[in-house]
Coordinates of C-alpha atoms in Angstrom, one line a residue:
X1 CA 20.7 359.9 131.4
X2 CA 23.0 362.3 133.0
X3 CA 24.8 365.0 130.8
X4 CA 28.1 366.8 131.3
X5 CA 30.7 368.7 129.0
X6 CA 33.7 366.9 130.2
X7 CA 33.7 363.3 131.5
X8 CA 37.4 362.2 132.8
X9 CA 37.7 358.5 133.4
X10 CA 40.4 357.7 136.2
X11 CA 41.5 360.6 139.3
X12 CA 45.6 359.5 139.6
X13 CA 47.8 362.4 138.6
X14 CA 46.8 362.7 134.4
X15 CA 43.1 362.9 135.6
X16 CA 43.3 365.9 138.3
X17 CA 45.9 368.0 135.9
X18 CA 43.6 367.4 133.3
X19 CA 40.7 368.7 135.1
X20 CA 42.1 371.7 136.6
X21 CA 43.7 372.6 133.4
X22 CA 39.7 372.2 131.8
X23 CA 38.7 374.1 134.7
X24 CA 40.9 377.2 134.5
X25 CA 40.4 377.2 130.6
X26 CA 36.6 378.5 131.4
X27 CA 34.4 375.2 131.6
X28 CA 32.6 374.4 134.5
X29 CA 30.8 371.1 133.9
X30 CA 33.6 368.3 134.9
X31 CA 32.7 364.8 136.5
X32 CA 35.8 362.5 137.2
X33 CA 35.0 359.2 138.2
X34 CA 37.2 357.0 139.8
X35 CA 37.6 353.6 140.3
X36 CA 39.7 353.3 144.0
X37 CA 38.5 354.9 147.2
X38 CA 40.2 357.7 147.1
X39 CA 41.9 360.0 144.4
X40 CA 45.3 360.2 143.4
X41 CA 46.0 357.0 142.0
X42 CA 49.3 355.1 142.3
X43 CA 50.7 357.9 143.7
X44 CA 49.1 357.3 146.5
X45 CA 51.8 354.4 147.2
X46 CA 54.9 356.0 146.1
X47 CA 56.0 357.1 149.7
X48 CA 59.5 357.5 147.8
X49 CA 60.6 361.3 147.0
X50 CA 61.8 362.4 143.8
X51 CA 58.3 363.8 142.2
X52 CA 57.9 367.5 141.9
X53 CA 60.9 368.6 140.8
X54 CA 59.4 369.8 137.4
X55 CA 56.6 370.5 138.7
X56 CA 57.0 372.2 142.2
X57 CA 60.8 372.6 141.5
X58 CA 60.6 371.0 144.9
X59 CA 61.6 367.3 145.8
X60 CA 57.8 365.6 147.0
X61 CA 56.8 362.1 148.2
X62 CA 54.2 360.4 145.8
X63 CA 51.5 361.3 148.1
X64 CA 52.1 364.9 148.8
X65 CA 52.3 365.7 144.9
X66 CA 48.7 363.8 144.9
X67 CA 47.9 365.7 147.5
X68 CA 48.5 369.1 146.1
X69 CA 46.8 368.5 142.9
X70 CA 44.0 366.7 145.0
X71 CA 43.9 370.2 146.7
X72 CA 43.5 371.9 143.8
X73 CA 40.7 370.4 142.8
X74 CA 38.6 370.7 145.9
X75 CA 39.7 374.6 145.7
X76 CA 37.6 374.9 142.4
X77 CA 34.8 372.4 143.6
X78 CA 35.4 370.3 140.7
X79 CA 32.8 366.9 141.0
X80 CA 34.3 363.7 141.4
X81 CA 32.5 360.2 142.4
X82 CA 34.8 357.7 143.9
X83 CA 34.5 353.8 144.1
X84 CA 33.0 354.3 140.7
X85 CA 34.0 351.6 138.0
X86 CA 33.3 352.7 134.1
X87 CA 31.7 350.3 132.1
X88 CA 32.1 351.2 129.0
X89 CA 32.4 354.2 126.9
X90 CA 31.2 354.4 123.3
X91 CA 32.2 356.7 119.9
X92 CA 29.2 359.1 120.9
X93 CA 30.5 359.8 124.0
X94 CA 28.4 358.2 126.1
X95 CA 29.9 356.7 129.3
X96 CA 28.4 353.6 131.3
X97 CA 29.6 353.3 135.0
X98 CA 28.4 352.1 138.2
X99 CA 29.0 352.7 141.8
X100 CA 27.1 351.6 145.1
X101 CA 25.0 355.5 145.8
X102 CA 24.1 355.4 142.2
X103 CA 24.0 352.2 140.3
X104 CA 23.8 352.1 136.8
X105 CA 25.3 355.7 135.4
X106 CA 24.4 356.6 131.7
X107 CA 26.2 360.0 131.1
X108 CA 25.7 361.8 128.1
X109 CA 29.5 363.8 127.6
X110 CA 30.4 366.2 124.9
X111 CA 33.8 365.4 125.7
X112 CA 36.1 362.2 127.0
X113 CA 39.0 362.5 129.4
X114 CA 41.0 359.1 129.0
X115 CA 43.7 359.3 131.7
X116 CA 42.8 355.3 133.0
X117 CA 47.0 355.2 133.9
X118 CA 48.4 351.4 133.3
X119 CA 49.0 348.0 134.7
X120 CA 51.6 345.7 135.3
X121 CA 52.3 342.8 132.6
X122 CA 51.7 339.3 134.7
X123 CA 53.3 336.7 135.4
X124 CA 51.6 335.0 132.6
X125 CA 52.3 337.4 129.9
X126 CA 55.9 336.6 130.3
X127 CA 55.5 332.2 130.4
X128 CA 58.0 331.7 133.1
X129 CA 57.8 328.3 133.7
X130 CA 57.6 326.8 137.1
X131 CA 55.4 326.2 140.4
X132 CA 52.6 327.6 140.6
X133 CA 53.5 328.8 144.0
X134 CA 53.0 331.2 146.7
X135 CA 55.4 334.5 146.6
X136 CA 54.9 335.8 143.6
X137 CA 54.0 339.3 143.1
X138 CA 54.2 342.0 140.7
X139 CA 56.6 344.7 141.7
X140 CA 53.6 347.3 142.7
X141 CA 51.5 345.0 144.0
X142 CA 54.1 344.4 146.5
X143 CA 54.4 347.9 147.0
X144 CA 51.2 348.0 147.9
X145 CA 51.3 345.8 150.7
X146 CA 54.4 347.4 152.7
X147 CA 53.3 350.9 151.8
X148 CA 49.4 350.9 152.0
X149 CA 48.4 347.4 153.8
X150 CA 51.5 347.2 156.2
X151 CA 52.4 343.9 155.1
X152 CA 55.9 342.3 154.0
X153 CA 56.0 340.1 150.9
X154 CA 58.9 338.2 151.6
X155 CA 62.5 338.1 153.5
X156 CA 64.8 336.6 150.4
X157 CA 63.9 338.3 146.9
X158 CA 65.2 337.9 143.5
X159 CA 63.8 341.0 141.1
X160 CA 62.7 339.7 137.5
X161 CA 62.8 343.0 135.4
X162 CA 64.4 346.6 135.9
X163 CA 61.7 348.5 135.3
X164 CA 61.8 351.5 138.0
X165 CA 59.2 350.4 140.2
X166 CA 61.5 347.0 140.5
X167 CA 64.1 348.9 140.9
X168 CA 62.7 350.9 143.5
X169 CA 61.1 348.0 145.4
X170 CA 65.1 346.6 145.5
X171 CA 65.5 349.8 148.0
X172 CA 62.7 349.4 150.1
X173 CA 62.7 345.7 150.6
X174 CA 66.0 346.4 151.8
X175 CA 64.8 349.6 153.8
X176 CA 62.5 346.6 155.2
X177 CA 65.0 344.2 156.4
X178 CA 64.6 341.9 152.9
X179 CA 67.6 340.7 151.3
X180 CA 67.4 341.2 147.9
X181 CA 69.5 338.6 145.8
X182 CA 69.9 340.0 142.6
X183 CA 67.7 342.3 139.9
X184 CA 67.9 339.9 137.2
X185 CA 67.5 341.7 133.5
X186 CA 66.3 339.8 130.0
X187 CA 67.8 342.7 128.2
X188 CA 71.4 344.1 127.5
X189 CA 70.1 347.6 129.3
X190 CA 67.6 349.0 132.4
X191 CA 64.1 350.2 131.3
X192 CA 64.6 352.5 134.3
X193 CA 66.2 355.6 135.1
X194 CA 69.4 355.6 135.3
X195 CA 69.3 358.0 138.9
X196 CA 67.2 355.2 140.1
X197 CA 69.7 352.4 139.2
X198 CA 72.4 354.5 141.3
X199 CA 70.1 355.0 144.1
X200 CA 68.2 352.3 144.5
X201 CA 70.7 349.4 143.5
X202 CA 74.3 350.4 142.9
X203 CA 74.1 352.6 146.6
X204 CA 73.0 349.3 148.2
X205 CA 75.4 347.0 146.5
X206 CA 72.1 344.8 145.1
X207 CA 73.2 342.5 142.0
X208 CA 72.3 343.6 138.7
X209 CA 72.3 341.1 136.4
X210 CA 71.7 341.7 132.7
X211 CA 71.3 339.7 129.6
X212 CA 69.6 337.0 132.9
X213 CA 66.2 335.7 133.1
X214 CA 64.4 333.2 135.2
X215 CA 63.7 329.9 133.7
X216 CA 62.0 328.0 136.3
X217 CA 60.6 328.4 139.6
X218 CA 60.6 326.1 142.4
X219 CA 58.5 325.1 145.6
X220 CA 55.6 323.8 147.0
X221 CA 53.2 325.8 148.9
X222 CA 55.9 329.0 148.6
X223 CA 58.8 329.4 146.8
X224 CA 61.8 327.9 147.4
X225 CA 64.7 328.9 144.7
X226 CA 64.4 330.4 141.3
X227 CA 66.4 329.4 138.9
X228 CA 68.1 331.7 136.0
X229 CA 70.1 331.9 133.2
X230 CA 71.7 333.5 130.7
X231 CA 70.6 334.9 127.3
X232 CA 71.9 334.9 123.6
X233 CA 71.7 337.8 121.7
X234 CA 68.2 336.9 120.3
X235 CA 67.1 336.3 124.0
X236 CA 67.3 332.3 124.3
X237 CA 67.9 331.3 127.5
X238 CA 71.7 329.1 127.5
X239 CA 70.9 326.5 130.0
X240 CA 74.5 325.6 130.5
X241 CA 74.8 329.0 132.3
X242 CA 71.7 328.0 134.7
X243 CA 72.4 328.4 138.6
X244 CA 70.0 328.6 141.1
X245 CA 69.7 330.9 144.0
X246 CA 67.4 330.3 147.2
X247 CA 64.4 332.8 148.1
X248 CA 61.1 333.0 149.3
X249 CA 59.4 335.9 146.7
X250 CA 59.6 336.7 143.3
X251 CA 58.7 340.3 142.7
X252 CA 57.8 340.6 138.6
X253 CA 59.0 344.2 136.9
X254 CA 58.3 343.1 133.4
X255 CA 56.5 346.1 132.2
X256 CA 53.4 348.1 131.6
X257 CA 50.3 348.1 130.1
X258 CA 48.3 350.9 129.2
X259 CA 44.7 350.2 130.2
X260 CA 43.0 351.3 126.8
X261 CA 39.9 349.0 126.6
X262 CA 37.6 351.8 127.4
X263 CA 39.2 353.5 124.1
X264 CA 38.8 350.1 122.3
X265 CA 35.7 349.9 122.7
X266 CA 35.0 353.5 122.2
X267 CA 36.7 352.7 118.7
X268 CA 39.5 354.8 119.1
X269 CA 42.6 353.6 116.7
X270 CA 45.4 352.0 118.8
X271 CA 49.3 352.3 118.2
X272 CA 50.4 348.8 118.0
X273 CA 53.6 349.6 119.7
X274 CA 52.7 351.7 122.9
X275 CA 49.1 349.9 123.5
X276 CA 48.2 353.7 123.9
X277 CA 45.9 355.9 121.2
X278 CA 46.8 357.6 118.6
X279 CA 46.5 361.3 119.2
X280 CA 47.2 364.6 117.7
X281 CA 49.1 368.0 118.8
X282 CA 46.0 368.3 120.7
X283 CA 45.6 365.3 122.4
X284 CA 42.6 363.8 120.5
X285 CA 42.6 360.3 119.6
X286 CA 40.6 359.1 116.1
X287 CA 37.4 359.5 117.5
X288 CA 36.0 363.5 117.6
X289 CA 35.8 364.9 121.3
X290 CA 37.8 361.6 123.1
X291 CA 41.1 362.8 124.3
X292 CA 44.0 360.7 126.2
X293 CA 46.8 361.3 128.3
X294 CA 49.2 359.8 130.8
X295 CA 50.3 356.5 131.0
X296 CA 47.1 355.0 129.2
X297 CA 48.9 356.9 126.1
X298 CA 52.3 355.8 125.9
X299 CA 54.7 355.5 129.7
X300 CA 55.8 358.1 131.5
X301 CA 59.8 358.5 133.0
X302 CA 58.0 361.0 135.5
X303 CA 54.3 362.0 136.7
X304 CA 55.9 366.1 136.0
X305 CA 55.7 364.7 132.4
X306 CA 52.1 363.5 133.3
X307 CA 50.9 366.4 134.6
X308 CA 52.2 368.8 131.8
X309 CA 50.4 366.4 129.2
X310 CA 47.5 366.2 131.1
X311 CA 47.2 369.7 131.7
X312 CA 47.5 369.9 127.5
X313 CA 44.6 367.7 126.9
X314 CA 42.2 369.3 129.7
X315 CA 42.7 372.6 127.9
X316 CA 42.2 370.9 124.3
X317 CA 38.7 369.7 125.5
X318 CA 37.8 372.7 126.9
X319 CA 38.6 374.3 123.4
X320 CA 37.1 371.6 121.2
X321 CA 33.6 372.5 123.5
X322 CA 33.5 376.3 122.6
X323 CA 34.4 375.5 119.2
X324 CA 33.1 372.0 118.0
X325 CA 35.7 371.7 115.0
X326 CA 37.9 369.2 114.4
X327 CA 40.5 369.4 111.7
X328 CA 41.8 366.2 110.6
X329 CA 43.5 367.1 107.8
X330 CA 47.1 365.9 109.5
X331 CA 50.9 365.2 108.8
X332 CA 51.8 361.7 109.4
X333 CA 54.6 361.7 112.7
X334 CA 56.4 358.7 113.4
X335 CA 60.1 357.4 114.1
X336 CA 62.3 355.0 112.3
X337 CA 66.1 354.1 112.3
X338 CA 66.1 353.6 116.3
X339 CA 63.1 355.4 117.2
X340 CA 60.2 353.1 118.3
X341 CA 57.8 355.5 118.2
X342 CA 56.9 359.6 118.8
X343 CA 54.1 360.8 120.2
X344 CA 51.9 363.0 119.2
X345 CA 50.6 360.7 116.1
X346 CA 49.7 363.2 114.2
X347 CA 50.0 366.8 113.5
X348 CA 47.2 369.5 112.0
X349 CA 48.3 371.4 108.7
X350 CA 46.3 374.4 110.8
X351 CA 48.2 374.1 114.0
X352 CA 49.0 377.9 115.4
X353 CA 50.8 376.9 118.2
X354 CA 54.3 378.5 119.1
X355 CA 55.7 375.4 120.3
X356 CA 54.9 371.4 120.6
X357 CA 56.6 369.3 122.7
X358 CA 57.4 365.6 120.5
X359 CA 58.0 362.7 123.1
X360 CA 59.7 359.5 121.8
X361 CA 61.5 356.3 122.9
X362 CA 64.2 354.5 121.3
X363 CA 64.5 350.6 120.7
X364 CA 68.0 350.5 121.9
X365 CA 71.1 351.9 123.4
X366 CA 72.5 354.0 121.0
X367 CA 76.0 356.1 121.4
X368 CA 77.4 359.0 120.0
X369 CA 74.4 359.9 117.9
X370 CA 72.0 362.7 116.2
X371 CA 68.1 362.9 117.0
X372 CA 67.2 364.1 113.7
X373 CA 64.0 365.5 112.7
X374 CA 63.1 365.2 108.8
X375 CA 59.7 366.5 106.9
X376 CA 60.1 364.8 103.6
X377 CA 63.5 363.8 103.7
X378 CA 64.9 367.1 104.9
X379 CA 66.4 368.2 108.3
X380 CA 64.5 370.8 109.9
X381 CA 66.0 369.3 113.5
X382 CA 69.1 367.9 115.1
X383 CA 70.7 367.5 118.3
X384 CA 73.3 365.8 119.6
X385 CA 73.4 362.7 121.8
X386 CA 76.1 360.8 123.8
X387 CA 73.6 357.8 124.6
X388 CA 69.9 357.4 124.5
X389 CA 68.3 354.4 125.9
X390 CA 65.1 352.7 126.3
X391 CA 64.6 353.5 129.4
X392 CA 65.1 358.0 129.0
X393 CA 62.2 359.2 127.5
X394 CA 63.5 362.0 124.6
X395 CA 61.2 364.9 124.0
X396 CA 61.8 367.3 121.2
X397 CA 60.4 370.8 121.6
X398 CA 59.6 372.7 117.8
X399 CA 59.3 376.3 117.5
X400 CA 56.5 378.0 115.1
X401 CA 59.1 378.4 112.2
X402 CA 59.9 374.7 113.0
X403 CA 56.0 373.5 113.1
X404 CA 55.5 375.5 109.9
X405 CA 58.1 373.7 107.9
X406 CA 56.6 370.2 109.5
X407 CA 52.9 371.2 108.3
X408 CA 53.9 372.1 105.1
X409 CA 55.0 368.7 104.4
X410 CA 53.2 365.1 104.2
X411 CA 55.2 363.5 107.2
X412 CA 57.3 364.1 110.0
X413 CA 60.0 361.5 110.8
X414 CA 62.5 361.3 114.0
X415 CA 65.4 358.8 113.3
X416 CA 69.0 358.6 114.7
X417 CA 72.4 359.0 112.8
X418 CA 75.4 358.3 113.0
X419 CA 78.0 361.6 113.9

């Protein structure tokens, strides 16, 4: 049995911020352990600029923001053990993992990073019915192969899902010689950012197709067509409206889902909206010393929002060492009236912070509105906002007077209203 003060399970972008953040907050003992052959996670195929701005107030490719934090890291001569796959990880903190050098890892931690990032949602999470062809591929997977493995997917596309990786791959199939045939969208709205619909599919003149989905696929051996349609306003497919278009690949951009069954079986309470834990101001999910961040927690807009979060949580478990105290006498958080959900969860009635940064989504586009904060059925908050949507993350940042008012109540609540 190995022991170490910090364990952090995944080295993409929430993993490295996390432990440079633990690292410059005094502790010394960090292991990450990693999964892939290298660190730096999916950003390691995001050749695409656009990262950094936050961060570096520079405009970076995926891999040179991976790169400086991967940088940073080696600077401090933080451990790391690569092509290492966790096993499990249970509410005493004890992580199971296994690598070829090794083999069987039992590491005794007095602390758990969870920054394990996400997946794509399948083919068969969405039941699209069809062949069970060739051609199919989720939206990063393809990504993958042009970017990493130097290999094109396909030469005709049709995009199920606007998601922003979809949306990005519209661009660079086409930067490929691909013609894309439409982005087709289940929803009345993108999920992605709206600089990424302008760049990547209105700047290319790519369909984009909303209130669409596929209902059928067809071919033998590869596919042939798709087939779509449009949908009601409680997302039925109307078959009447059915046409079919010929191409070669589907790419999937149906969503993501945060990879929490290391925090499930680790007993750590899961929101039943994001997938991701339920964590306080400090990061910490229901089980004492287990922290997560990134987009195991709840999805990101950008990896600068990653990296701050992560840098939050590394410096929480860094703190909950030296000390050993957990408070868990909280305020309940949570949205309502348009807002799916807010992270953090929770909120400690000691919390001394200046400021705490509330991230939330909404459940629809809404126009003309406030993003109202209430403890108890009072305003302590509002703003106003010409249009959210789904796919803009909203962050609210509370000043002390503002956290003192929420504490001294029994919940927080972020809703939208009407001007």
């Amino acid at each position: 049995m190995m022991d170490k003060n910090i364990v952090i399970i995944g080295g993409g972008p929430a993993g490295l911020a996390a432990a440079i953040s633990a690292y410059d907050c005094g502790e010394r003992d960090i292991l990450i352990l990693e999964r892939d052959s290298s660190l730096g996670g999916i950003l390691n195929q995001c050749i695409h600029n656009g990262f950094g701005l936050h961060t570096f107030k520079e405009e970076l490719t995926g891999p040179e923001y991976a790169g400086r934090y991967i940088d940073e890291v080696e600077k401090r001569g933080i451990e790391y053990k690569l092509d290492t796959t966790v096993l499990g990880v249970n509410k005493d903190k004890v992580v199971t993992a296994v690598n070829e050098s090794d083999g069987l890892l039992k590491i005794n931690a007095k602390a758990v990073i969870l920054a394990c990032g996400c997946r794509e949602r399948p083919r068969g999470g969405i039941n699209v019915a069809g062949s069970r062809c060739a051609g199919i591929f989720s939206a990063g997977t393809a990504q993958k192969l042009i970017n990493i493995d130097g290999y094109m997917p396909g030469k005709e596309v049709v995009i199920l899902g606007s998601g922003d990786i979809g949306l990005i791959m519209a661009r660079r199939m086409t930067f490929e010689g691909a013609k894309v045939k439409a982005v087709v969208e289940l929803m009345p709205y993108s999920s992605g950012l709206n600089r990424n619909i302008v760049q990547c599919i209105k700047d290319f003149d790519i369909p984009l197709m909303f209130s669409h989905t596929v209902v059928d696929i067809k071919g033998e051996g590869r596919v042939s067509s798709v087939v779509i349609a449009q949908v009601d306003e409680k997302l039925r497919p109307i078959m009447s409206t059915a046409k079919e278009i010929e191409c070669d690949t589907l790419l999937l951009s149906v969503g993501l889902i945060p990879s929490n069954e290391l925090a499930a079986g680790a007993s750590v309470n899961l929101s039943p909206i994001t997938g991701g834990a339920e964590v306080d101001e400090n990061m910490m999910t229901s089980v004492d010393g287990i922290f997560e961040c990134g987009n195991v927690l709840h999805v990101h807009d950008l990896v600068d929002f990653v990296s701050k979060e992560s840098e939050d949580a590394g410096r929480s478990a860094a703190e909950y060492i030296k000390s050993g105290e957990v408070n868990r006498d909280y305020v309940d958080v949570c949205g309502a009236d348009g807002v799916r959900y807010v992270v953090p969860r929770f909120l400690s009635r000691d919390c001394a912070a200046e400021k705490i940064q509330f991230k939330m989504r909404v459940g629809n586009v809404f126009k003309n509105v406030r993003l109202v904060a209430e403890v108890d059925g009072e305003e302590i908050y509002s703003k106003k906002k010409q249009i959210v949507t789904p796919g803009e993350m909203e962050s609210v940042i509370f000043n002390k007077d503002q956290i003192g008012k929420a504490v001294a109540g029994k919940q927080l609540r972020f809703v939208l209203k009407g001007e």
